[in-house]
């Protein structure tokens, strides 16, 4: 199994494709599943696919989400199976997610007669776009799913370590653009116009008070202004200044509070400078929240399989896995892939020794019946 998974993993690592361009990736996944006799579901999207394994015992319909897209990064790992496409890299470990998902699928397919319930494998395109999960949800493949599992490679932990926690795991990811409009004029005669730049600077400063003065100090939240744009020369006061950035929150109420206060502060501060602000709020995925029973169950299986379970690191990063969780109870598991460069970095690497244990672990989690006794049985079969 390990040798087979290594070969599979190295192929995906060598052939990264960006969001919604995952054609070869999808074809490869389809081929591997078909060869293993696994049923592919009808699926309307151009990339990504869904497969199903129908167990012979009674049980729930569960899904495992594996995202499949890569990033526009030039790989610098020096691996013998490094990306063959310049400027493209599996730098978020989605090649690992595909491989672990396939491995779990192979194991479950072989043990169909003991499998309690149905397992759907969702190979999701476009996670890096933050919207791939929504596209999956627009199809009917999730309609009957009662529990959904997600995984992520974790380069902050050694192989053999699994991070799990109940509750908030990652943040809601929102984007904002604030356009501050003044009146342009000669740089020597600001009195002839309304300078949007001091107004923009005041807005940037004031926005930080939302986190320190409005949000409960025990709640994680942040605002980053990541772009300021105004003017194009030295002696002209521009008409407009644009600010762009991101807001991250865990709590649903904080999320709407941030949006309200951000809009209000931008408008009123700009007005105090005689300018006008217009705010556009572009909502992304909500926070990833682990169902407590599922997290506890997954931790239990991990310990039984000899993994060290640590509290899952919370992050103000995001994952569109949360869109599924708006409809279906879910749990997002971080699998240690060896300490090294972090995800989205050109030297990020997954230790290959983790491939088979991760696949077997996921299979064990999905194997479960309603009670834990079923797991024990299947557990022994894997070892
Ligand atoms: Ni990722």
mmCIF file of C-alpha atoms and ligand atoms in Angstrom:
data_model
loop_
_atom_site.group_PDB
_atom_site.id
_atom_site.type_symbol
_atom_site.label_atom_id
_atom_site.label_comp_id
_atom_site.label_asym_id
_atom_site.label_seq_id
_atom_site.Cartn_x
_atom_site.Cartn_y
_atom_site.Cartn_z
ATOM 1 C CA UNK A 1 0.000 0.000 0.000
ATOM 2 C CA UNK A 2 2.718 2.478 1.000
ATOM 3 C CA UNK A 3 4.611 1.923 -2.284
ATOM 4 C CA UNK A 4 1.443 2.336 -4.311
ATOM 5 C CA UNK A 5 0.510 5.527 -2.461
ATOM 6 C CA UNK A 6 4.019 6.944 -2.905
ATOM 7 C CA UNK A 7 3.762 6.488 -6.627
ATOM 8 C CA UNK A 8 0.314 8.095 -6.665
ATOM 9 C CA UNK A 9 1.455 10.998 -4.495
ATOM 10 C CA UNK A 10 4.554 11.695 -6.566
ATOM 11 C CA UNK A 11 2.523 11.850 -9.767
ATOM 12 C CA UNK A 12 0.136 14.415 -8.284
ATOM 13 C CA UNK A 13 3.029 16.378 -6.811
ATOM 14 C CA UNK A 14 4.739 16.500 -10.205
ATOM 15 C CA UNK A 15 1.574 17.628 -11.969
ATOM 16 C CA UNK A 16 0.052 20.533 -10.045
ATOM 17 C CA UNK A 17 -2.896 22.388 -11.562
ATOM 18 C CA UNK A 18 -4.506 25.633 -10.414
ATOM 19 C CA UNK A 19 -8.092 26.067 -9.217
ATOM 20 C CA UNK A 20 -10.664 24.952 -11.824
ATOM 21 C CA UNK A 21 -7.901 23.831 -14.170
ATOM 22 C CA UNK A 22 -7.569 20.436 -12.493
ATOM 23 C CA UNK A 23 -8.337 18.423 -15.653
ATOM 24 C CA UNK A 24 -5.417 15.984 -15.617
ATOM 25 C CA UNK A 25 -5.700 15.668 -11.855
ATOM 26 C CA UNK A 26 -9.379 14.767 -12.175
ATOM 27 C CA UNK A 27 -8.698 12.260 -14.950
ATOM 28 C CA UNK A 28 -6.004 10.591 -12.888
ATOM 29 C CA UNK A 29 -8.244 10.329 -9.829
ATOM 30 C CA UNK A 30 -11.035 8.909 -12.002
ATOM 31 C CA UNK A 31 -8.683 6.330 -13.491
ATOM 32 C CA UNK A 32 -7.330 5.193 -10.115
ATOM 33 C CA UNK A 33 -10.800 4.898 -8.588
ATOM 34 C CA UNK A 34 -12.200 3.074 -11.603
ATOM 35 C CA UNK A 35 -9.292 0.625 -11.575
ATOM 36 C CA UNK A 36 -10.109 -0.112 -7.933
ATOM 37 C CA UNK A 37 -13.722 -0.827 -8.897
ATOM 38 C CA UNK A 38 -15.064 2.234 -7.076
ATOM 39 C CA UNK A 39 -18.273 3.814 -8.349
ATOM 40 C CA UNK A 40 -18.012 7.364 -9.710
ATOM 41 C CA UNK A 41 -21.117 9.489 -9.238
ATOM 42 C CA UNK A 42 -22.679 11.589 -11.991
ATOM 43 C CA UNK A 43 -21.149 15.025 -11.555
ATOM 44 C CA UNK A 44 -21.793 18.208 -13.517
ATOM 45 C CA UNK A 45 -18.604 20.183 -12.757
ATOM 46 C CA UNK A 46 -15.749 20.250 -15.265
ATOM 47 C CA UNK A 47 -13.097 19.432 -12.694
ATOM 48 C CA UNK A 48 -13.258 17.487 -9.468
ATOM 49 C CA UNK A 49 -15.374 14.401 -8.954
ATOM 50 C CA UNK A 50 -17.362 12.421 -6.449
ATOM 51 C CA UNK A 51 -17.178 8.697 -5.790
ATOM 52 C CA UNK A 52 -19.147 6.432 -3.519
ATOM 53 C CA UNK A 53 -18.582 3.251 -1.568
ATOM 54 C CA UNK A 54 -21.759 1.598 -0.381
ATOM 55 C CA UNK A 55 -21.153 -0.485 2.711
ATOM 56 C CA UNK A 56 -23.053 -3.675 3.334
ATOM 57 C CA UNK A 57 -23.919 -2.784 6.921
ATOM 58 C CA UNK A 58 -26.367 -0.197 8.193
ATOM 59 C CA UNK A 59 -24.938 3.203 8.903
ATOM 60 C CA UNK A 60 -24.893 6.871 8.050
ATOM 61 C CA UNK A 61 -23.890 8.554 4.813
ATOM 62 C CA UNK A 62 -20.530 10.170 5.432
ATOM 63 C CA UNK A 63 -18.266 12.166 3.168
ATOM 64 C CA UNK A 64 -14.554 12.876 3.051
ATOM 65 C CA UNK A 65 -13.620 16.131 1.372
ATOM 66 C CA UNK A 66 -10.262 16.156 -0.404
ATOM 67 C CA UNK A 67 -9.315 19.367 -2.165
ATOM 68 C CA UNK A 68 -7.237 18.918 -5.302
ATOM 69 C CA UNK A 69 -5.898 22.274 -6.539
ATOM 70 C CA UNK A 70 -2.369 23.696 -6.434
ATOM 71 C CA UNK A 71 -0.883 27.193 -6.154
ATOM 72 C CA UNK A 72 0.916 29.638 -8.464
ATOM 73 C CA UNK A 73 4.246 29.193 -6.668
ATOM 74 C CA UNK A 74 7.664 28.251 -8.074
ATOM 75 C CA UNK A 75 8.717 25.111 -6.220
ATOM 76 C CA UNK A 76 12.032 25.188 -4.328
ATOM 77 C CA UNK A 77 12.047 21.815 -2.583
ATOM 78 C CA UNK A 78 14.689 20.160 -4.736
ATOM 79 C CA UNK A 79 12.658 16.923 -4.535
ATOM 80 C CA UNK A 80 13.264 14.335 -7.268
ATOM 81 C CA UNK A 81 9.518 14.468 -7.954
ATOM 82 C CA UNK A 82 9.257 18.276 -7.874
ATOM 83 C CA UNK A 83 6.652 20.059 -9.982
ATOM 84 C CA UNK A 84 7.228 19.717 -13.707
ATOM 85 C CA UNK A 85 5.215 22.861 -14.399
ATOM 86 C CA UNK A 86 7.115 26.102 -13.811
ATOM 87 C CA UNK A 87 5.326 28.480 -11.457
ATOM 88 C CA UNK A 88 2.897 25.824 -10.203
ATOM 89 C CA UNK A 89 3.241 23.867 -7.028
ATOM 90 C CA UNK A 90 1.305 21.692 -4.634
ATOM 91 C CA UNK A 91 2.377 23.987 -1.816
ATOM 92 C CA UNK A 92 -0.717 23.423 0.311
ATOM 93 C CA UNK A 93 -0.477 19.649 0.427
ATOM 94 C CA UNK A 94 -3.606 19.002 -1.606
ATOM 95 C CA UNK A 95 -1.626 16.281 -3.426
ATOM 96 C CA UNK A 96 -1.386 14.610 -0.015
ATOM 97 C CA UNK A 97 -5.123 15.075 0.534
ATOM 98 C CA UNK A 98 -5.875 13.388 -2.811
ATOM 99 C CA UNK A 99 -3.510 10.505 -2.056
ATOM 100 C CA UNK A 100 -4.750 9.927 1.492
ATOM 101 C CA UNK A 101 -8.355 10.090 0.231
ATOM 102 C CA UNK A 102 -7.634 7.577 -2.519
ATOM 103 C CA UNK A 103 -5.838 5.285 -0.086
ATOM 104 C CA UNK A 104 -8.790 5.427 2.303
ATOM 105 C CA UNK A 105 -11.131 4.692 -0.612
ATOM 106 C CA UNK A 106 -9.113 1.621 -1.669
ATOM 107 C CA UNK A 107 -9.177 0.273 1.892
ATOM 108 C CA UNK A 108 -12.893 0.860 2.303
ATOM 109 C CA UNK A 109 -13.681 -0.686 -1.055
ATOM 110 C CA UNK A 110 -11.836 -3.857 0.019
ATOM 111 C CA UNK A 111 -13.813 -3.915 3.269
ATOM 112 C CA UNK A 112 -17.248 -3.062 1.920
ATOM 113 C CA UNK A 113 -18.858 -5.982 3.689
ATOM 114 C CA UNK A 114 -17.821 -4.550 7.072
ATOM 115 C CA UNK A 115 -18.458 -0.929 6.183
ATOM 116 C CA UNK A 116 -21.342 0.540 8.150
ATOM 117 C CA UNK A 117 -23.130 2.984 5.889
ATOM 118 C CA UNK A 118 -22.070 4.842 2.795
ATOM 119 C CA UNK A 119 -18.905 6.830 2.202
ATOM 120 C CA UNK A 120 -18.656 9.530 -0.414
ATOM 121 C CA UNK A 121 -15.296 10.808 -1.536
ATOM 122 C CA UNK A 122 -15.490 14.422 -2.625
ATOM 123 C CA UNK A 123 -12.530 15.475 -4.719
ATOM 124 C CA UNK A 124 -13.179 19.185 -4.672
ATOM 125 C CA UNK A 125 -11.774 21.692 -7.148
ATOM 126 C CA UNK A 126 -10.864 25.296 -6.414
ATOM 127 C CA UNK A 127 -10.313 25.317 -2.647
ATOM 128 C CA UNK A 128 -7.729 28.077 -3.048
ATOM 129 C CA UNK A 129 -10.422 30.214 -4.680
ATOM 130 C CA UNK A 130 -12.473 29.816 -1.460
ATOM 131 C CA UNK A 131 -15.504 28.925 -3.546
ATOM 132 C CA UNK A 132 -14.934 25.348 -4.720
ATOM 133 C CA UNK A 133 -16.980 23.967 -1.823
ATOM 134 C CA UNK A 134 -19.954 26.096 -2.866
ATOM 135 C CA UNK A 135 -19.736 24.624 -6.350
ATOM 136 C CA UNK A 136 -19.742 21.118 -4.878
ATOM 137 C CA UNK A 137 -22.779 22.046 -2.789
ATOM 138 C CA UNK A 138 -24.617 23.253 -5.885
ATOM 139 C CA UNK A 139 -24.456 19.686 -7.223
ATOM 140 C CA UNK A 140 -26.568 17.030 -5.513
ATOM 141 C CA UNK A 141 -23.655 14.906 -4.250
ATOM 142 C CA UNK A 142 -23.890 16.238 -0.686
ATOM 143 C CA UNK A 143 -27.672 16.182 -0.377
ATOM 144 C CA UNK A 144 -27.831 12.961 1.638
ATOM 145 C CA UNK A 145 -24.552 13.400 3.543
ATOM 146 C CA UNK A 146 -24.997 13.292 7.320
ATOM 147 C CA UNK A 147 -21.392 13.883 8.424
ATOM 148 C CA UNK A 148 -18.487 15.371 6.573
ATOM 149 C CA UNK A 149 -14.776 15.005 7.286
ATOM 150 C CA UNK A 150 -11.946 17.173 6.023
ATOM 151 C CA UNK A 151 -8.209 16.854 6.381
ATOM 152 C CA UNK A 152 -5.221 19.113 6.035
ATOM 153 C CA UNK A 153 -1.508 18.543 5.881
ATOM 154 C CA UNK A 154 0.139 20.125 8.912
ATOM 155 C CA UNK A 155 3.829 21.077 8.616
ATOM 156 C CA UNK A 156 3.904 22.357 12.198
ATOM 157 C CA UNK A 157 3.694 18.783 13.453
ATOM 158 C CA UNK A 158 5.780 15.673 12.969
ATOM 159 C CA UNK A 159 4.451 12.673 11.104
ATOM 160 C CA UNK A 160 2.518 10.566 13.601
ATOM 161 C CA UNK A 161 0.846 13.572 15.207
ATOM 162 C CA UNK A 162 -2.783 14.453 14.636
ATOM 163 C CA UNK A 163 -4.291 17.791 15.585
ATOM 164 C CA UNK A 164 -7.908 17.837 16.655
ATOM 165 C CA UNK A 165 -10.168 20.054 18.688
ATOM 166 C CA UNK A 166 -13.835 20.718 19.079
ATOM 167 C CA UNK A 167 -15.220 24.093 18.099
ATOM 168 C CA UNK A 168 -13.480 26.825 16.146
ATOM 169 C CA UNK A 169 -10.560 25.752 13.994
ATOM 170 C CA UNK A 170 -10.185 28.490 11.411
ATOM 171 C CA UNK A 171 -11.675 31.867 10.691
ATOM 172 C CA UNK A 172 -14.344 33.418 8.551
ATOM 173 C CA UNK A 173 -12.539 35.064 5.665
ATOM 174 C CA UNK A 174 -13.992 38.361 4.480
ATOM 175 C CA UNK A 175 -12.596 40.975 2.159
ATOM 176 C CA UNK A 176 -13.335 44.679 2.023
ATOM 177 C CA UNK A 177 -12.634 47.535 -0.346
ATOM 178 C CA UNK A 178 -13.103 51.128 0.821
ATOM 179 C CA UNK A 179 -13.097 53.895 -1.769
ATOM 180 C CA UNK A 180 -12.570 57.348 -0.258
ATOM 181 C CA UNK A 181 -13.522 60.119 -2.584
ATOM 182 C CA UNK A 182 -12.340 63.703 -2.198
ATOM 183 C CA UNK A 183 -11.707 66.470 -4.714
ATOM 184 C CA UNK A 184 -8.454 66.440 -6.645
ATOM 185 C CA UNK A 185 -6.365 69.600 -6.993
ATOM 186 C CA UNK A 186 -2.832 71.025 -7.280
ATOM 187 C CA UNK A 187 -0.450 69.682 -4.641
ATOM 188 C CA UNK A 188 0.457 73.251 -3.720
ATOM 189 C CA UNK A 189 -3.167 74.237 -3.120
ATOM 190 C CA UNK A 190 -4.828 71.601 -0.964
ATOM 191 C CA UNK A 191 -7.273 74.286 0.104
ATOM 192 C CA UNK A 192 -8.766 74.097 -3.394
ATOM 193 C CA UNK A 193 -9.756 70.450 -2.990
ATOM 194 C CA UNK A 194 -10.474 67.696 -0.500
ATOM 195 C CA UNK A 195 -7.483 65.450 0.023
ATOM 196 C CA UNK A 196 -8.590 61.800 0.369
ATOM 197 C CA UNK A 197 -5.146 60.669 1.609
ATOM 198 C CA UNK A 198 -5.250 61.967 5.203
ATOM 199 C CA UNK A 199 -8.801 60.652 5.398
ATOM 200 C CA UNK A 200 -7.616 57.236 4.228
ATOM 201 C CA UNK A 201 -4.789 57.235 6.790
ATOM 202 C CA UNK A 202 -7.221 58.141 9.557
ATOM 203 C CA UNK A 203 -9.524 55.324 8.481
ATOM 204 C CA UNK A 204 -6.673 52.790 8.583
ATOM 205 C CA UNK A 205 -5.795 53.847 12.143
ATOM 206 C CA UNK A 206 -9.369 53.965 13.340
ATOM 207 C CA UNK A 207 -10.242 50.513 11.939
ATOM 208 C CA UNK A 208 -7.875 48.853 14.411
ATOM 209 C CA UNK A 209 -9.994 50.128 17.289
ATOM 210 C CA UNK A 210 -12.768 47.752 16.224
ATOM 211 C CA UNK A 211 -10.610 44.840 17.354
ATOM 212 C CA UNK A 212 -9.345 46.499 20.528
ATOM 213 C CA UNK A 213 -12.491 48.408 21.574
ATOM 214 C CA UNK A 214 -15.533 46.686 20.099
ATOM 215 C CA UNK A 215 -14.828 42.949 19.931
ATOM 216 C CA UNK A 216 -14.810 40.899 23.140
ATOM 217 C CA UNK A 217 -11.144 40.618 24.134
ATOM 218 C CA UNK A 218 -11.508 36.844 24.501
ATOM 219 C CA UNK A 219 -12.555 36.441 20.858
ATOM 220 C CA UNK A 220 -9.966 36.108 18.102
ATOM 221 C CA UNK A 221 -10.452 38.755 15.418
ATOM 222 C CA UNK A 222 -8.297 40.847 13.140
ATOM 223 C CA UNK A 223 -8.342 43.474 10.433
ATOM 224 C CA UNK A 224 -5.478 43.788 7.973
ATOM 225 C CA UNK A 225 -5.395 46.652 5.507
ATOM 226 C CA UNK A 226 -3.219 45.152 2.810
ATOM 227 C CA UNK A 227 -3.427 47.680 0.003
ATOM 228 C CA UNK A 228 -3.553 51.473 -0.122
ATOM 229 C CA UNK A 229 -3.711 53.098 -3.478
ATOM 230 C CA UNK A 230 -3.967 56.799 -4.325
ATOM 231 C CA UNK A 231 -2.500 59.239 -6.784
ATOM 232 C CA UNK A 232 0.068 58.818 -9.526
ATOM 233 C CA UNK A 233 2.463 61.739 -9.190
ATOM 234 C CA UNK A 234 4.086 64.105 -6.691
ATOM 235 C CA UNK A 235 2.341 67.403 -7.217
ATOM 236 C CA UNK A 236 -1.292 66.478 -7.706
ATOM 237 C CA UNK A 237 -3.712 65.675 -4.901
ATOM 238 C CA UNK A 238 -5.747 62.734 -6.169
ATOM 239 C CA UNK A 239 -9.471 62.507 -6.173
ATOM 240 C CA UNK A 240 -9.645 59.084 -4.630
ATOM 241 C CA UNK A 241 -7.853 56.757 -2.232
ATOM 242 C CA UNK A 242 -8.666 53.072 -2.108
ATOM 243 C CA UNK A 243 -8.070 50.736 0.821
ATOM 244 C CA UNK A 244 -8.380 47.000 0.609
ATOM 245 C CA UNK A 245 -7.911 44.263 3.131
ATOM 246 C CA UNK A 246 -9.266 41.333 5.034
ATOM 247 C CA UNK A 247 -11.248 40.767 8.200
ATOM 248 C CA UNK A 248 -10.954 37.485 10.100
ATOM 249 C CA UNK A 249 -13.293 36.373 12.850
ATOM 250 C CA UNK A 250 -14.315 33.132 14.487
ATOM 251 C CA UNK A 251 -17.609 34.123 16.075
ATOM 252 C CA UNK A 252 -20.631 34.732 13.866
ATOM 253 C CA UNK A 253 -21.742 37.822 15.831
ATOM 254 C CA UNK A 254 -18.245 39.300 15.679
ATOM 255 C CA UNK A 255 -18.346 38.873 11.942
ATOM 256 C CA UNK A 256 -21.401 41.093 11.528
ATOM 257 C CA UNK A 257 -20.128 43.511 14.171
ATOM 258 C CA UNK A 258 -16.899 43.917 12.204
ATOM 259 C CA UNK A 259 -18.766 44.593 8.993
ATOM 260 C CA UNK A 260 -21.060 47.167 10.633
ATOM 261 C CA UNK A 261 -18.312 49.013 12.483
ATOM 262 C CA UNK A 262 -15.926 48.965 9.512
ATOM 263 C CA UNK A 263 -18.542 50.522 7.256
ATOM 264 C CA UNK A 264 -19.493 53.079 9.891
ATOM 265 C CA UNK A 265 -15.926 54.090 10.757
ATOM 266 C CA UNK A 266 -14.986 54.442 7.090
ATOM 267 C CA UNK A 267 -18.017 56.581 6.297
ATOM 268 C CA UNK A 268 -17.924 58.813 9.347
ATOM 269 C CA UNK A 269 -14.162 59.275 9.470
ATOM 270 C CA UNK A 270 -14.061 60.178 5.788
ATOM 271 C CA UNK A 271 -16.904 62.618 6.360
ATOM 272 C CA UNK A 272 -14.985 64.288 9.179
ATOM 273 C CA UNK A 273 -12.325 65.075 6.572
ATOM 274 C CA UNK A 274 -14.892 66.323 4.099
ATOM 275 C CA UNK A 275 -14.548 63.210 1.948
ATOM 276 C CA UNK A 276 -16.918 60.356 1.271
ATOM 277 C CA UNK A 277 -16.320 56.671 1.753
ATOM 278 C CA UNK A 278 -17.974 53.784 0.062
ATOM 279 C CA UNK A 279 -17.425 50.304 1.439
ATOM 280 C CA UNK A 280 -17.754 47.068 -0.421
ATOM 281 C CA UNK A 281 -17.839 43.921 1.736
ATOM 282 C CA UNK A 282 -17.051 40.662 -0.060
ATOM 283 C CA UNK A 283 -17.938 37.720 2.180
ATOM 284 C CA UNK A 284 -15.870 34.548 1.971
ATOM 285 C CA UNK A 285 -16.257 31.240 3.760
ATOM 286 C CA UNK A 286 -17.426 31.242 7.392
ATOM 287 C CA UNK A 287 -15.369 29.798 10.256
ATOM 288 C CA UNK A 288 -14.560 26.086 10.332
ATOM 289 C CA UNK A 289 -16.152 24.627 13.460
ATOM 290 C CA UNK A 290 -15.581 21.045 14.482
ATOM 291 C CA UNK A 291 -18.529 19.080 15.756
ATOM 292 C CA UNK A 292 -17.526 18.045 19.272
ATOM 293 C CA UNK A 293 -18.674 14.425 19.052
ATOM 294 C CA UNK A 294 -16.968 13.912 15.723
ATOM 295 C CA UNK A 295 -13.741 15.486 16.978
ATOM 296 C CA UNK A 296 -13.748 13.326 20.078
ATOM 297 C CA UNK A 297 -14.442 10.204 18.024
ATOM 298 C CA UNK A 298 -11.673 11.025 15.529
ATOM 299 C CA UNK A 299 -9.216 11.653 18.383
ATOM 300 C CA UNK A 300 -10.128 8.334 19.935
ATOM 301 C CA UNK A 301 -9.490 6.467 16.671
ATOM 302 C CA UNK A 302 -6.199 8.331 16.225
ATOM 303 C CA UNK A 303 -4.976 7.275 19.684
ATOM 304 C CA UNK A 304 -6.011 3.679 19.069
ATOM 305 C CA UNK A 305 -3.987 3.712 15.895
ATOM 306 C CA UNK A 306 -0.890 4.939 17.701
ATOM 307 C CA UNK A 307 -0.991 8.599 16.697
ATOM 308 C CA UNK A 308 -0.204 11.290 19.218
ATOM 309 C CA UNK A 309 -3.213 13.579 19.428
ATOM 310 C CA UNK A 310 -2.506 17.236 20.132
ATOM 311 C CA UNK A 311 -4.886 20.201 20.341
ATOM 312 C CA UNK A 312 -5.423 21.399 16.792
ATOM 313 C CA UNK A 313 -3.802 24.781 16.215
ATOM 314 C CA UNK A 314 -6.436 27.455 15.648
ATOM 315 C CA UNK A 315 -5.786 29.796 12.776
ATOM 316 C CA UNK A 316 -7.197 33.006 11.399
ATOM 317 C CA UNK A 317 -6.627 31.492 7.995
ATOM 318 C CA UNK A 318 -9.687 29.949 6.402
ATOM 319 C CA UNK A 319 -10.896 26.909 4.520
ATOM 320 C CA UNK A 320 -13.988 26.648 2.369
ATOM 321 C CA UNK A 321 -14.722 23.351 4.154
ATOM 322 C CA UNK A 322 -16.878 25.567 6.370
ATOM 323 C CA UNK A 323 -19.469 25.929 3.600
ATOM 324 C CA UNK A 324 -20.281 22.225 3.969
ATOM 325 C CA UNK A 325 -20.513 22.679 7.711
ATOM 326 C CA UNK A 326 -23.259 25.252 7.291
ATOM 327 C CA UNK A 327 -25.398 22.283 6.186
ATOM 328 C CA UNK A 328 -23.729 19.182 7.593
ATOM 329 C CA UNK A 329 -21.951 18.520 10.921
ATOM 330 C CA UNK A 330 -18.255 18.306 10.128
ATOM 331 C CA UNK A 331 -14.784 17.794 11.477
ATOM 332 C CA UNK A 332 -11.524 19.068 10.033
ATOM 333 C CA UNK A 333 -8.474 17.027 10.974
ATOM 334 C CA UNK A 334 -4.867 18.230 10.768
ATOM 335 C CA UNK A 335 -2.419 15.491 9.976
ATOM 336 C CA UNK A 336 1.230 16.118 10.870
ATOM 337 C CA UNK A 337 3.320 15.826 7.709
ATOM 338 C CA UNK A 338 6.744 16.564 9.188
ATOM 339 C CA UNK A 339 8.025 19.900 10.462
ATOM 340 C CA UNK A 340 9.374 22.224 7.824
ATOM 341 C CA UNK A 341 8.388 25.180 5.691
ATOM 342 C CA UNK A 342 4.766 26.180 6.141
ATOM 343 C CA UNK A 343 1.984 25.765 3.622
ATOM 344 C CA UNK A 344 1.986 28.219 0.691
ATOM 345 C CA UNK A 345 5.800 28.408 0.901
ATOM 346 C CA UNK A 346 8.074 27.230 -1.950
ATOM 347 C CA UNK A 347 9.913 24.726 0.260
ATOM 348 C CA UNK A 348 6.813 23.084 1.754
ATOM 349 C CA UNK A 349 7.109 19.282 1.770
ATOM 350 C CA UNK A 350 5.077 16.321 2.917
ATOM 351 C CA UNK A 351 6.963 13.428 4.475
ATOM 352 C CA UNK A 352 6.019 10.401 2.399
ATOM 353 C CA UNK A 353 6.100 8.054 5.394
ATOM 354 C CA UNK A 354 2.768 9.547 6.479
ATOM 355 C CA UNK A 355 0.854 8.452 3.361
ATOM 356 C CA UNK A 356 -0.237 4.979 4.376
ATOM 357 C CA UNK A 357 -0.882 5.695 8.076
ATOM 358 C CA UNK A 358 -2.994 8.717 7.073
ATOM 359 C CA UNK A 359 -5.006 6.705 4.545
ATOM 360 C CA UNK A 360 -5.579 3.876 7.020
ATOM 361 C CA UNK A 361 -6.555 6.339 9.729
ATOM 362 C CA UNK A 362 -9.113 8.075 7.529
ATOM 363 C CA UNK A 363 -10.504 4.710 6.475
ATOM 364 C CA UNK A 364 -10.853 3.726 10.137
ATOM 365 C CA UNK A 365 -12.664 6.973 10.921
ATOM 366 C CA UNK A 366 -15.059 6.422 8.008
ATOM 367 C CA UNK A 367 -15.467 2.732 8.714
ATOM 368 C CA UNK A 368 -17.266 3.416 11.956
ATOM 369 C CA UNK A 369 -20.698 2.279 12.861
ATOM 370 C CA UNK A 370 -22.873 4.358 15.158
ATOM 371 C CA UNK A 371 -21.157 2.859 18.170
ATOM 372 C CA UNK A 372 -17.486 2.468 18.870
ATOM 373 C CA UNK A 373 -17.477 -1.309 18.923
ATOM 374 C CA UNK A 374 -17.547 -1.433 15.137
ATOM 375 C CA UNK A 375 -14.436 0.696 14.991
ATOM 376 C CA UNK A 376 -12.475 -1.636 17.220
ATOM 377 C CA UNK A 377 -13.137 -4.497 14.861
ATOM 378 C CA UNK A 378 -12.158 -2.557 11.776
ATOM 379 C CA UNK A 379 -9.209 -1.080 13.578
ATOM 380 C CA UNK A 380 -7.634 -4.448 14.199
ATOM 381 C CA UNK A 381 -8.071 -5.312 10.549
ATOM 382 C CA UNK A 382 -5.856 -2.445 9.504
ATOM 383 C CA UNK A 383 -2.949 -3.282 11.732
HETATM 384 NI NI1 LIG B 1 -4.948 23.869 1.723
#
